[in-house]
Short mmCIF file of C-alpha atoms and ligand atoms in Angstrom, two decimals:
data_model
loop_
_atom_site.label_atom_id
_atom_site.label_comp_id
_atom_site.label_asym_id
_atom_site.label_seq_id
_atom_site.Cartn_x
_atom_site.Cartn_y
_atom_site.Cartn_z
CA UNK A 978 -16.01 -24.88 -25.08
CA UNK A 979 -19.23 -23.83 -27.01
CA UNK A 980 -20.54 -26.01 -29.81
CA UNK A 981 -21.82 -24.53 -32.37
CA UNK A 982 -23.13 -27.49 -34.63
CA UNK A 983 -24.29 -26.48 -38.50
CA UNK A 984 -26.50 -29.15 -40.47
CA UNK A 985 -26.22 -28.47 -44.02
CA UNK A 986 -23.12 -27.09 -46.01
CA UNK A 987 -25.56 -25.07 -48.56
CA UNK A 988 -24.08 -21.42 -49.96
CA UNK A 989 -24.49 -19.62 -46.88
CA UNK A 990 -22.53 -21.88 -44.55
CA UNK A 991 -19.92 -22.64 -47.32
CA UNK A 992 -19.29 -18.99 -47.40
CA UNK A 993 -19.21 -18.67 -43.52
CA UNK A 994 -17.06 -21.29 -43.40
CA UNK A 995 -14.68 -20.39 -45.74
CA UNK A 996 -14.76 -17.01 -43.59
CA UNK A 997 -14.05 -19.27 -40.64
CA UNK A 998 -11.04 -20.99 -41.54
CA UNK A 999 -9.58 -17.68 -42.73
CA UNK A 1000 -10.74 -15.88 -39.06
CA UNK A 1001 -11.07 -18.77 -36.93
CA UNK A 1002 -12.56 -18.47 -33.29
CA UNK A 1003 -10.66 -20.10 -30.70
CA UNK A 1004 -12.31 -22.21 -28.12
CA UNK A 1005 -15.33 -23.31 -30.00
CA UNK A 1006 -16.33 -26.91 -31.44
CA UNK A 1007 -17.48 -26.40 -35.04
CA UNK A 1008 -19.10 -29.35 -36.59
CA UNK A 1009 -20.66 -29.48 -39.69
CA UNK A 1010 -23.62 -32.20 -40.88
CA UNK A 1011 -24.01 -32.58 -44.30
CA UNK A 1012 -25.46 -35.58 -45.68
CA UNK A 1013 -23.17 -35.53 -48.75
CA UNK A 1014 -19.55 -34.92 -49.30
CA UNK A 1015 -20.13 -32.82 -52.47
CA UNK A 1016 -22.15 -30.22 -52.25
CA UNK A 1017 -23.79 -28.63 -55.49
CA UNK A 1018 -23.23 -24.84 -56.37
CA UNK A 1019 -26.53 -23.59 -58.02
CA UNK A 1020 -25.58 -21.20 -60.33
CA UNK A 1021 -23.57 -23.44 -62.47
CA UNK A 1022 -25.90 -26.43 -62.20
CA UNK A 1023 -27.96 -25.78 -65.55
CA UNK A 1024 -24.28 -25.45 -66.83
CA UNK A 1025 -23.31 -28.50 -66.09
CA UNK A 1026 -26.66 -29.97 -67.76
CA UNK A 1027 -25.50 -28.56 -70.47
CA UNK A 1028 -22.28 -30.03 -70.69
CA UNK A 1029 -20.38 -26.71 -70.66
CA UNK A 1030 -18.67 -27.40 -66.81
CA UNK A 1031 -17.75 -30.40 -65.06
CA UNK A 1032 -18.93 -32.11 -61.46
CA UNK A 1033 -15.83 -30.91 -60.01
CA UNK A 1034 -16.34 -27.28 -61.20
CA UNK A 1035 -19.86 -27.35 -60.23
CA UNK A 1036 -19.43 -28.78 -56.17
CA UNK A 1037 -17.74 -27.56 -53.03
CA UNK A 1038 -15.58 -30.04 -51.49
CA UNK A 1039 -16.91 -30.00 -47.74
CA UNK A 1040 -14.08 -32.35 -46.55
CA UNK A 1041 -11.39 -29.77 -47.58
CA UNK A 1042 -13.84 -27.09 -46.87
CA UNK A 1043 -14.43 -28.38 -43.13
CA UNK A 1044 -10.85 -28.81 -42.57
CA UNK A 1045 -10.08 -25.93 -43.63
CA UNK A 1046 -12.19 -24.55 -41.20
CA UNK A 1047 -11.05 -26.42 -38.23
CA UNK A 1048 -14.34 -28.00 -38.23
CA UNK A 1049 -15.71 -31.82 -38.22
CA UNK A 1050 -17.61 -33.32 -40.94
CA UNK A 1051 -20.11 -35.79 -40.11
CA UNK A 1052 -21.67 -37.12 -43.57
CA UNK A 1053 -25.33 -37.95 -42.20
CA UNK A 1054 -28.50 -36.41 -42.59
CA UNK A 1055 -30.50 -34.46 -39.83
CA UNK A 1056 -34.03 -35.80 -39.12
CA UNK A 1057 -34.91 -34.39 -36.50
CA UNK A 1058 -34.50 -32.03 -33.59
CA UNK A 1059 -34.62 -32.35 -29.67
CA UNK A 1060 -34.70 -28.84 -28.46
CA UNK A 1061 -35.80 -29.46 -24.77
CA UNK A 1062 -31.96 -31.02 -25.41
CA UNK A 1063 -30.06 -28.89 -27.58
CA UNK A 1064 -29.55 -32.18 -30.31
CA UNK A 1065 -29.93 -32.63 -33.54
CA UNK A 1066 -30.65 -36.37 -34.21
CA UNK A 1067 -29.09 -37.97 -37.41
CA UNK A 1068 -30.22 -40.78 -39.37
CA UNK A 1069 -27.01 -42.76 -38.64
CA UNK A 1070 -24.92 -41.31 -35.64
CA UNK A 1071 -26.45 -40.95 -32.29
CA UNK A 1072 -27.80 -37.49 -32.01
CA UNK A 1073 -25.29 -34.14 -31.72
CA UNK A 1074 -25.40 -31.70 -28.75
CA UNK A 1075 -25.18 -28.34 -29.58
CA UNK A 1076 -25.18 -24.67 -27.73
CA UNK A 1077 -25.54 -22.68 -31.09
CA UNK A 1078 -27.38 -24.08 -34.00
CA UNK A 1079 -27.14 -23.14 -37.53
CA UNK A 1080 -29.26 -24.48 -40.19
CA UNK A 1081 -28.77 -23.67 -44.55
CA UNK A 1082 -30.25 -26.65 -46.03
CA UNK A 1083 -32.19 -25.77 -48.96
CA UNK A 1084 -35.16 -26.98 -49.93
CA UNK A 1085 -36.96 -29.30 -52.41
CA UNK A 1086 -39.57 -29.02 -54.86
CA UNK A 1087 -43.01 -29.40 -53.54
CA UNK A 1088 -44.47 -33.11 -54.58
CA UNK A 1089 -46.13 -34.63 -52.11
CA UNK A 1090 -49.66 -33.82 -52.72
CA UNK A 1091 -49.55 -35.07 -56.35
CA UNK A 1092 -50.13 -38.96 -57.66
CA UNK A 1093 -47.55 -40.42 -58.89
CA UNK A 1094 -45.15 -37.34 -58.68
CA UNK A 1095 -42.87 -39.28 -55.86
CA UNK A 1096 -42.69 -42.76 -57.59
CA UNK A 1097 -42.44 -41.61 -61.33
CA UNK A 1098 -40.54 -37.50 -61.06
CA UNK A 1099 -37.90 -37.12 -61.14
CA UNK A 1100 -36.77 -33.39 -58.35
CA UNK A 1101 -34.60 -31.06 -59.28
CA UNK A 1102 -33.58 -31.60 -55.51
CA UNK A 1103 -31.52 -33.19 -53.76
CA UNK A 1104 -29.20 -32.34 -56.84
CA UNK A 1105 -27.22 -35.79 -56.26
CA UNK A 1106 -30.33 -37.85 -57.21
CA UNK A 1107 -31.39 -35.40 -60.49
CA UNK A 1108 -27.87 -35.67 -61.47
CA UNK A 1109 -27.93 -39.38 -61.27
CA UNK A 1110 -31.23 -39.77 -63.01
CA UNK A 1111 -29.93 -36.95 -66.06
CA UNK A 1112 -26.81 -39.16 -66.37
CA UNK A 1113 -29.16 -42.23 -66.57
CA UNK A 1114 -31.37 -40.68 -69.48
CA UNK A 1115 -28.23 -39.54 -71.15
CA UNK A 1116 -26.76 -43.06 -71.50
CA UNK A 1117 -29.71 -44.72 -72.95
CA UNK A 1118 -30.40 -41.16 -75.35
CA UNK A 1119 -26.86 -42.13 -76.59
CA UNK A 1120 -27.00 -45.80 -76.66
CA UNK A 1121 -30.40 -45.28 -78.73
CA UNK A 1122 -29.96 -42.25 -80.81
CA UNK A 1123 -32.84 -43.69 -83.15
CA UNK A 1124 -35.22 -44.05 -80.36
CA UNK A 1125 -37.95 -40.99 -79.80
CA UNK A 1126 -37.60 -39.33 -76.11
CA UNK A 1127 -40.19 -37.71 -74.59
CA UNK A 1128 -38.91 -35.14 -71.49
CA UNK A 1129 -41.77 -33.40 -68.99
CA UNK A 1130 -40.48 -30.34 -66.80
CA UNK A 1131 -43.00 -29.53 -64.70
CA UNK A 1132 -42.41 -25.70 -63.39
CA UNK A 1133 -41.80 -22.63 -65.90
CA UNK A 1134 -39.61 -20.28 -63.08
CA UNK A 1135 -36.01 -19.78 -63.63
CA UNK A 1136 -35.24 -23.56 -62.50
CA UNK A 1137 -37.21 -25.25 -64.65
CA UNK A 1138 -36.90 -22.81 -67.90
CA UNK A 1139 -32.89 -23.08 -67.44
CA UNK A 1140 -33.20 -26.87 -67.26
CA UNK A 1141 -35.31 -27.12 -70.35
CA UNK A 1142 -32.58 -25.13 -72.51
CA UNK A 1143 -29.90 -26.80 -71.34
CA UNK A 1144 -31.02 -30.21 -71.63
CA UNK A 1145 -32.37 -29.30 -75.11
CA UNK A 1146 -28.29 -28.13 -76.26
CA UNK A 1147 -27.22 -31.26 -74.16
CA UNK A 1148 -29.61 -33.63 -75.94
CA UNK A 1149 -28.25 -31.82 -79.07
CA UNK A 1150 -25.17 -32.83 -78.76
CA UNK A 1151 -25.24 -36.36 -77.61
CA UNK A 1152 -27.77 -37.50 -79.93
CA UNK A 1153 -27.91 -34.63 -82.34
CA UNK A 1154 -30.95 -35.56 -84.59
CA UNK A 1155 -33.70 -32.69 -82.92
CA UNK A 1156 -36.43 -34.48 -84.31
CA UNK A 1157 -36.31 -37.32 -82.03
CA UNK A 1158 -36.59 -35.66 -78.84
CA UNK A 1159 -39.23 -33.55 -77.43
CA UNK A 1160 -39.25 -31.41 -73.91
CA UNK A 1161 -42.53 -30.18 -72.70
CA UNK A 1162 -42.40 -27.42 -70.03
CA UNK A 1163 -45.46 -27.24 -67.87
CA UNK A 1164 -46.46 -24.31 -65.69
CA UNK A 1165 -49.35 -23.34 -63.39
CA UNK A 1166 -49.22 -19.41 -63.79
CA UNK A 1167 -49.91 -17.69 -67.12
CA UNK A 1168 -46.45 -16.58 -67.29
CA UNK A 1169 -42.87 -18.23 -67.51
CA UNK A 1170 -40.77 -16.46 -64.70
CA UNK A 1171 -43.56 -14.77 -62.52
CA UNK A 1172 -40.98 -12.94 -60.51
CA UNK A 1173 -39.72 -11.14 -63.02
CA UNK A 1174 -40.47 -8.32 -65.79
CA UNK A 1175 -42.97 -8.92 -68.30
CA UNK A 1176 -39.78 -8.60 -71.44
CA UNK A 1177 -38.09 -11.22 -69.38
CA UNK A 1178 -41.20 -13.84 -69.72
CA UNK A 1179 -42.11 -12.81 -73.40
CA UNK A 1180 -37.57 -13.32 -73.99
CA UNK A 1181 -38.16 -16.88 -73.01
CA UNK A 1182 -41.02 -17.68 -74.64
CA UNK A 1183 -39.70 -17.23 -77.37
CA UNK A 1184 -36.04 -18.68 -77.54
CA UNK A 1185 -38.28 -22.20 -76.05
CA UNK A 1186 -40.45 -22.03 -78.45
CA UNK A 1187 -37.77 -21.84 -81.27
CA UNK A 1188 -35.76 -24.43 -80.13
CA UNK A 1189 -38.70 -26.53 -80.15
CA UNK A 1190 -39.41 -26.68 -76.55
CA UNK A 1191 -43.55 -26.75 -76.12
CA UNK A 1192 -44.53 -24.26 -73.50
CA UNK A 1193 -47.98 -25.15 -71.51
CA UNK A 1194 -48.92 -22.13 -69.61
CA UNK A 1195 -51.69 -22.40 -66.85
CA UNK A 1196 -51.34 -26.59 -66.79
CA UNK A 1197 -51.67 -27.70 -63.49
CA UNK A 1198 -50.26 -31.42 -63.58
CA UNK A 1199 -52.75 -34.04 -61.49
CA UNK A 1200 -51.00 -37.42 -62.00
CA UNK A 1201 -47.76 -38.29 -62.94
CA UNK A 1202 -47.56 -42.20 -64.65
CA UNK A 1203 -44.43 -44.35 -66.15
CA UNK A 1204 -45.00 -42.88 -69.44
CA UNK A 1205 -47.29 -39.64 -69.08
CA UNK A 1206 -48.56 -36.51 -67.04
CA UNK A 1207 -52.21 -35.99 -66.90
CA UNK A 1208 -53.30 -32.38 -66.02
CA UNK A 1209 -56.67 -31.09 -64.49
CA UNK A 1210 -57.50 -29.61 -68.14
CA UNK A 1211 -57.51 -33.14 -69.50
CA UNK A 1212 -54.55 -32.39 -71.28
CA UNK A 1213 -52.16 -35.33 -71.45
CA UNK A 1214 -48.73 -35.40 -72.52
CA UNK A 1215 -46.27 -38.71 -73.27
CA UNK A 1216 -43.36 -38.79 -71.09
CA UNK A 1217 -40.59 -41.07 -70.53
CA UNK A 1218 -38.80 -38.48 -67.73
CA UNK A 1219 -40.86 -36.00 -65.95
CA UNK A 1220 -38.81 -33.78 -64.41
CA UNK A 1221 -40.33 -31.21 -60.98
CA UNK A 1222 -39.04 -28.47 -60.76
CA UNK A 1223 -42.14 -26.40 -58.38
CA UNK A 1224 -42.06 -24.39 -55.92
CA UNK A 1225 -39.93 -24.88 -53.10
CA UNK A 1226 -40.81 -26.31 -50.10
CA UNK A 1227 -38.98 -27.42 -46.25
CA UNK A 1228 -39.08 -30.85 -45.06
CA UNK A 1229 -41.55 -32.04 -42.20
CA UNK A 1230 -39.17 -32.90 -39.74
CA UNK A 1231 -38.22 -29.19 -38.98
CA UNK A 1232 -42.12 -28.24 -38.36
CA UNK A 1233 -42.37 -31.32 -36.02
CA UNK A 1234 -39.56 -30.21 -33.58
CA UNK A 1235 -40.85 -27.16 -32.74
CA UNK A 1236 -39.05 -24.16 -34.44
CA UNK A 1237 -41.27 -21.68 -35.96
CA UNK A 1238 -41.82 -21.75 -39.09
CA UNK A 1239 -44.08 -20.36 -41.57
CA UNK A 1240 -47.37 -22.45 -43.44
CA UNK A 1241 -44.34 -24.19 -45.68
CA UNK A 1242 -42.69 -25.01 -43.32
CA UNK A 1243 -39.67 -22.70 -43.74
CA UNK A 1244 -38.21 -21.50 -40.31
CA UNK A 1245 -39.03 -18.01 -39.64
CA UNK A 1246 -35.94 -15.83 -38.91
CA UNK A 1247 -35.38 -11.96 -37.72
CA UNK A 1248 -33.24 -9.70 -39.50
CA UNK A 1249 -30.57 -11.48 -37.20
CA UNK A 1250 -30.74 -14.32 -39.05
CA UNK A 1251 -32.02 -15.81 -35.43
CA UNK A 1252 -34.97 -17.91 -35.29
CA UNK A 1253 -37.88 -15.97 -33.88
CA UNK A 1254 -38.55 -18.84 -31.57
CA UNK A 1255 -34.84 -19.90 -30.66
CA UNK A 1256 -32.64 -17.27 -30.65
CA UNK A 1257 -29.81 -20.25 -30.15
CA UNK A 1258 -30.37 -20.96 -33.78
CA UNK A 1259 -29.97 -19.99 -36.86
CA UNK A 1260 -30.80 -20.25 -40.32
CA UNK A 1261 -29.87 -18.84 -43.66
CA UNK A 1262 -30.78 -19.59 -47.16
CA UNK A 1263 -33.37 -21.30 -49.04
CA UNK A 1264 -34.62 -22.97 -45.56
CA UNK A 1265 -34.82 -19.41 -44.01
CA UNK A 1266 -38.08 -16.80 -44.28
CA UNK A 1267 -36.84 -13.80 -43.11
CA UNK A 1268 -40.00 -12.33 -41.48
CA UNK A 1269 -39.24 -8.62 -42.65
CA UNK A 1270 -38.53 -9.09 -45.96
CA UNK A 1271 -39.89 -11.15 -48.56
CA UNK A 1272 -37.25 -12.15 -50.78
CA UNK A 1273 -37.18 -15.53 -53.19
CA UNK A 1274 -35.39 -18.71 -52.92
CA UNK A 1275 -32.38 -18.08 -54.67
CA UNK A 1276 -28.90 -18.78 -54.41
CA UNK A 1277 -27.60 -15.22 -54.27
CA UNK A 1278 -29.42 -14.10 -51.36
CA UNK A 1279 -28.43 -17.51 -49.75
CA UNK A 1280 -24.50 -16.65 -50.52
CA UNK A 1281 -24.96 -13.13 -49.42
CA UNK A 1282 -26.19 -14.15 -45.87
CA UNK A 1283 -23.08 -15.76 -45.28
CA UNK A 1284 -21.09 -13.12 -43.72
CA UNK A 1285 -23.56 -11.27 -41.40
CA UNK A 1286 -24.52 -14.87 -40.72
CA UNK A 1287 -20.83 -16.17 -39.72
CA UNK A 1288 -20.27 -12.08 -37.75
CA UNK A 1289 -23.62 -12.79 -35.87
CA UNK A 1290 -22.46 -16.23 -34.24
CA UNK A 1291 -19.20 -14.21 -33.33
CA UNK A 1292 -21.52 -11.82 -31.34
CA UNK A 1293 -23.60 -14.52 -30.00
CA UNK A 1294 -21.05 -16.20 -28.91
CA UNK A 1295 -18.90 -13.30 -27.22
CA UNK A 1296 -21.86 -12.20 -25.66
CA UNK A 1297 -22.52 -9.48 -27.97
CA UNK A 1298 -25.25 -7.81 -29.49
CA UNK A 1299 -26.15 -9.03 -32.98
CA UNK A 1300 -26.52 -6.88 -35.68
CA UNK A 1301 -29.13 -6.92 -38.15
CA UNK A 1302 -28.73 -7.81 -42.16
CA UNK A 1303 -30.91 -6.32 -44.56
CA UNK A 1304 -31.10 -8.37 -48.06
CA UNK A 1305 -31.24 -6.45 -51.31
CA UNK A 1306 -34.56 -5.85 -52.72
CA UNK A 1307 -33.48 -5.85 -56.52
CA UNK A 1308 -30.70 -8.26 -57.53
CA UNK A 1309 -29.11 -9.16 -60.90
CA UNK A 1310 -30.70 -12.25 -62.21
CA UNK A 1311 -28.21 -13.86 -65.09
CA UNK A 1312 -30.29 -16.64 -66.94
CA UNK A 1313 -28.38 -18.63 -69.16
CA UNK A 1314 -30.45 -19.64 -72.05
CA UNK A 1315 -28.07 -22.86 -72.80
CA UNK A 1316 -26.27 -21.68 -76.24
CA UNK A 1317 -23.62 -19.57 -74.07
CA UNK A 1318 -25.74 -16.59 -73.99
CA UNK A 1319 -27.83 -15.23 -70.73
CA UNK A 1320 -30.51 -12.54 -70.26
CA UNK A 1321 -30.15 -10.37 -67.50
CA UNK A 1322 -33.09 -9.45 -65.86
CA UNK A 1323 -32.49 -6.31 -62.90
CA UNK A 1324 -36.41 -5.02 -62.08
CA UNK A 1325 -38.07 -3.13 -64.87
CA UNK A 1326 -34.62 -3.56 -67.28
CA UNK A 1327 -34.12 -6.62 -69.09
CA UNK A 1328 -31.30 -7.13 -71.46
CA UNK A 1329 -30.00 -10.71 -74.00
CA UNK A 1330 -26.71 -11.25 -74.93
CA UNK A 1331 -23.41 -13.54 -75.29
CA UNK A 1332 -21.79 -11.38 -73.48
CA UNK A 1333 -23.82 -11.05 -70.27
CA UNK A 1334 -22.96 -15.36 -70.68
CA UNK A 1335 -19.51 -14.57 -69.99
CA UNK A 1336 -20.24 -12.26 -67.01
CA UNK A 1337 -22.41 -15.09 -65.21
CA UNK A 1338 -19.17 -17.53 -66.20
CA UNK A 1339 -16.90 -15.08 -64.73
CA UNK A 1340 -19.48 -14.46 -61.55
CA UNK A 1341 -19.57 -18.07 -60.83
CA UNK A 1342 -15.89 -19.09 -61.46
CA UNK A 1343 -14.92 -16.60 -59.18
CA UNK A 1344 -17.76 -17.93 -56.79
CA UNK A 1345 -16.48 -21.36 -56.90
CA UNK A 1346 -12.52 -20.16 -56.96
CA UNK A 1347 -12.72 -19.30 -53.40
CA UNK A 1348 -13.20 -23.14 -52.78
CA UNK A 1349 -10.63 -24.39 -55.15
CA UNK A 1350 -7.43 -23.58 -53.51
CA UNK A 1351 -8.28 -24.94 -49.80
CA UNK A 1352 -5.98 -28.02 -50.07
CA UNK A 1353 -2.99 -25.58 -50.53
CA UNK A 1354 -4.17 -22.98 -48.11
CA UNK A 1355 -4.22 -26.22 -45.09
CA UNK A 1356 -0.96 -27.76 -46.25
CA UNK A 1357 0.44 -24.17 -46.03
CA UNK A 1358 -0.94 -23.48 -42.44
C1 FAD B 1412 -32.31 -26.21 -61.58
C2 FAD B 1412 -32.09 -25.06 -60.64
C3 FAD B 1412 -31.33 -23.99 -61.06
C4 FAD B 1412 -31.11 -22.91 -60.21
N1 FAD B 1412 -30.35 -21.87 -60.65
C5 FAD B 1412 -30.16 -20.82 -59.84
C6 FAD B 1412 -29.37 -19.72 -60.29
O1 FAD B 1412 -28.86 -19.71 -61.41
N2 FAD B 1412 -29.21 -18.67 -59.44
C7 FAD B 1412 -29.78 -18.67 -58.17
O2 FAD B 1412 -29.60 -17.68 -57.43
N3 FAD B 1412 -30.52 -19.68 -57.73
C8 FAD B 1412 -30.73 -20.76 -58.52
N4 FAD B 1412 -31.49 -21.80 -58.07
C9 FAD B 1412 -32.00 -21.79 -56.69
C10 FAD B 1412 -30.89 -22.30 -55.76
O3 FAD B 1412 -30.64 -23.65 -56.08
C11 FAD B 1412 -31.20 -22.21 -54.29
O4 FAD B 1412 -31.77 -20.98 -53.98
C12 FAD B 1412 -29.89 -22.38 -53.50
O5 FAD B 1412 -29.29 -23.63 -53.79
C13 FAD B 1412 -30.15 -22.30 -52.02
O6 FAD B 1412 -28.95 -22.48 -51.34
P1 FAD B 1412 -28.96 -22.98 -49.85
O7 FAD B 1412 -27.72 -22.46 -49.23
O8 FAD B 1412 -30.24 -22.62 -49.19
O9 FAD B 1412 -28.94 -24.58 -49.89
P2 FAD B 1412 -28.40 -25.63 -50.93
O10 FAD B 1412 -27.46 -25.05 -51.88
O11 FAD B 1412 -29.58 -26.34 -51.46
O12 FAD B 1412 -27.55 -26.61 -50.00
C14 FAD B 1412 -28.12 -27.37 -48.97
C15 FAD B 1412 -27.14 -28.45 -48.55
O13 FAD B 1412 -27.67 -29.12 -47.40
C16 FAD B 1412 -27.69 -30.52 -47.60
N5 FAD B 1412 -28.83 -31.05 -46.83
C17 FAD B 1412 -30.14 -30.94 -47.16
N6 FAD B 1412 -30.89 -31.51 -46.20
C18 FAD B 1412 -30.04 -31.97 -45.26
C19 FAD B 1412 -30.22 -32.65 -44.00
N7 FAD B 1412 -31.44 -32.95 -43.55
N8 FAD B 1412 -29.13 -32.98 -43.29
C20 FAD B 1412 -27.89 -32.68 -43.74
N9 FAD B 1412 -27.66 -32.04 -44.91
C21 FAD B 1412 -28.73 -31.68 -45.65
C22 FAD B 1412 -27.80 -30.69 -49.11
O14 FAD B 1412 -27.34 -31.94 -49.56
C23 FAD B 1412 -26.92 -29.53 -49.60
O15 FAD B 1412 -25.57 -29.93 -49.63
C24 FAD B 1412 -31.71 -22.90 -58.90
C25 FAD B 1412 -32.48 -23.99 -58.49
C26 FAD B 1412 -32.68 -25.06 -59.35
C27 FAD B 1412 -33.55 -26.21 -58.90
#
């Protein structure tokens, strides 16, 4: 029997794997590593900053998720790869054998080269540690409503500017009194949102900036202390939480074992979904350049490979030849801006209002409702 081993549950192989259970292939050994149980759905995430949706409405069970699927959870993380083997090697089990790999892991914000950044920053990813941290910082706000709080987000794309906003109504709320908290968002480029139209950037600006929220454009941060960012202007800003929110960026181990990957170290794929180097393995999402098309890391191209991903191990498997997937070059972009209201940004058209909120609500419950039932679905099978 064929084992086709996945390491990460991100959208892509949540949506596969739904897919699966509904479809499954007999006579193969599924196994899925995922170094948490709960894994975070990214649309909803600034939403749940905000206060407006809980943890469980925001995460994919992968235990139900994996049975579901007929496939075994192993709650580790992958460090490594032995492809002479075929193994992925964990940090806690002894390493997994695999015929077909599949790989949707995300990726982090970039860090490394900055002092201070790891010790004192807190990432937007893993989303398990920022959540920790934000629930940290909201305890003492709320404990100390008299005290003044200084927050740093470093990164002005759609990450970091939804963060800002929804921390700001968040902070609101718990400790109401504006005046004693201050955000700060920093960002290299000379625009918020580079990616998209210039109404888009000009939209944000201004809701920030009347909220309060200081906007530093063309900032490049250089040191990150306890208590304060220093930039290569000179500028320096107080700051009791710095939060990074940069570009993304893969982890080393994945360059080490030999796949290739592109200067970032994201794994290079064909329109396949294959890896240029291993056609044995796979990858989808963040963690995936597709070498055709350039497309951003965002969730919605991650959810859409899901299907052409989970059809193309099918083929692979049956000895069939894969077919190609070609993403969408313009998507609908739904930005919450944190007061239950969301700009929509769709190339050269950019459009505010309440009611595109309740569109992205009703995009991502219906998302997330095709996890929600799974429990039923296996005690009904
Ligand atoms: C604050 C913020 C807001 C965002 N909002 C949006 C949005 O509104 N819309 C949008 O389209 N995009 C948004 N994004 C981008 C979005 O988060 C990513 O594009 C998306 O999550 C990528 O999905 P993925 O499938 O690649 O992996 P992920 O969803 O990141 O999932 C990866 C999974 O793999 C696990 N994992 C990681 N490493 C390992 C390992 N070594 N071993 C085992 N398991 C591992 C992780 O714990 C996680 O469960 C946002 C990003 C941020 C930071």
């Amino acid at each position: 029997m064929p084992n086709l081993v996945l390491i990460g549950g991100g959208h892509s192989h949540a949506i596969a794997l739904k897919l699966f259970g509904l479809n499954p292939i007999p006579g193969i050994n599924l196994t899925l590593i995922n170094d948490v149980e709960q894994t975070p759905y990214s649309g909803m995430l600034p939403g749940h900053v905000a206060g407006f949706y809980s943890y469980e409405q925001t995460h994919i069970d992968l235990s139900s998720l994996s049975k579901f699927a007929h496939a075994k959870l192993l709650i580790d993380r992958a460090i490594g790869l032995n492809l002479e083997q075929n193994q992925v090697i964990c940090h806690h089990h002894s390493s997994i054998s695999f015929d077909y790999l599949s790989i949707d892991i995300g990726s982090t914000p970039t860090t490394i080269s900055v002092p201070g950044a790891k010790e004192y920053a807190i990432p937007a990813k893993p989303v398990p540690q920022f959540l920790v941290a934000w629930s940290k910082l909201l305890d003492i706000a709320k404990n100390n409503p008299e005290q003044s709080l200084k927050i740093a987000i470093v990164g002005g794309g759609a990450g970091g500017v939804e963060l800002a906003l929804n921390m700001y109504h968040r902070l609101g709320i718990e400790i109401g009194a504006a005046n004693n908290y201050q955000i700060n968002l920093i960002h290299r480029g000379n625009k918020l949102l580079a990616g998209h139209n210039n109404w888009i950037s000009q939209r944000l600006e201004k809701i920030l900036l009347k909220r309060g929220i200081k906007i530093y454009l063309q900032e490049t941060v250089e040191e990150v202390l306890p208590d304060k960012i220093r930039c290569q202007s000179g500028l320096t800003l107080e700051s009791d939480y710095t939060f990074w929110v940069t570009q993304a960026h893969a982890p080393d181990w994945l360059k080490k074992s030999g796949l290739a990957t592109n200067s970032q170290g994201f794994i290079l794929v064909k329109d396949t979904l294959q890896s240029v180097s291993h056609p044995h393995i796979f990858a989808a999402g963040d963690i995936a350049t597709m070498v055709n098309y350039d497309r951003p890391k965002a969730g919605v191209f991650a959810v859409r490979q899901g299907k052409p991903l989970l059809k193309n191990w099918h083929r692979i498997i049956a000895g069939e030849p894969l077919k190609p997937y070609i993403p969408q070059k313009k998507y609908l972009a739904l930005i919450g801006t944190g007061d239950k209201s969301a700009i929509a940004s769709w190339g050269s058209i950019g459009w505010q209002s309440p009611l595109l909120w309740y569109l992205k609500d009703y995009i991502d419950r219906k998302f997330m409702n095709r996890f929600s039932n799974l429990n039923t679905l296996i005690s009904n099978n």
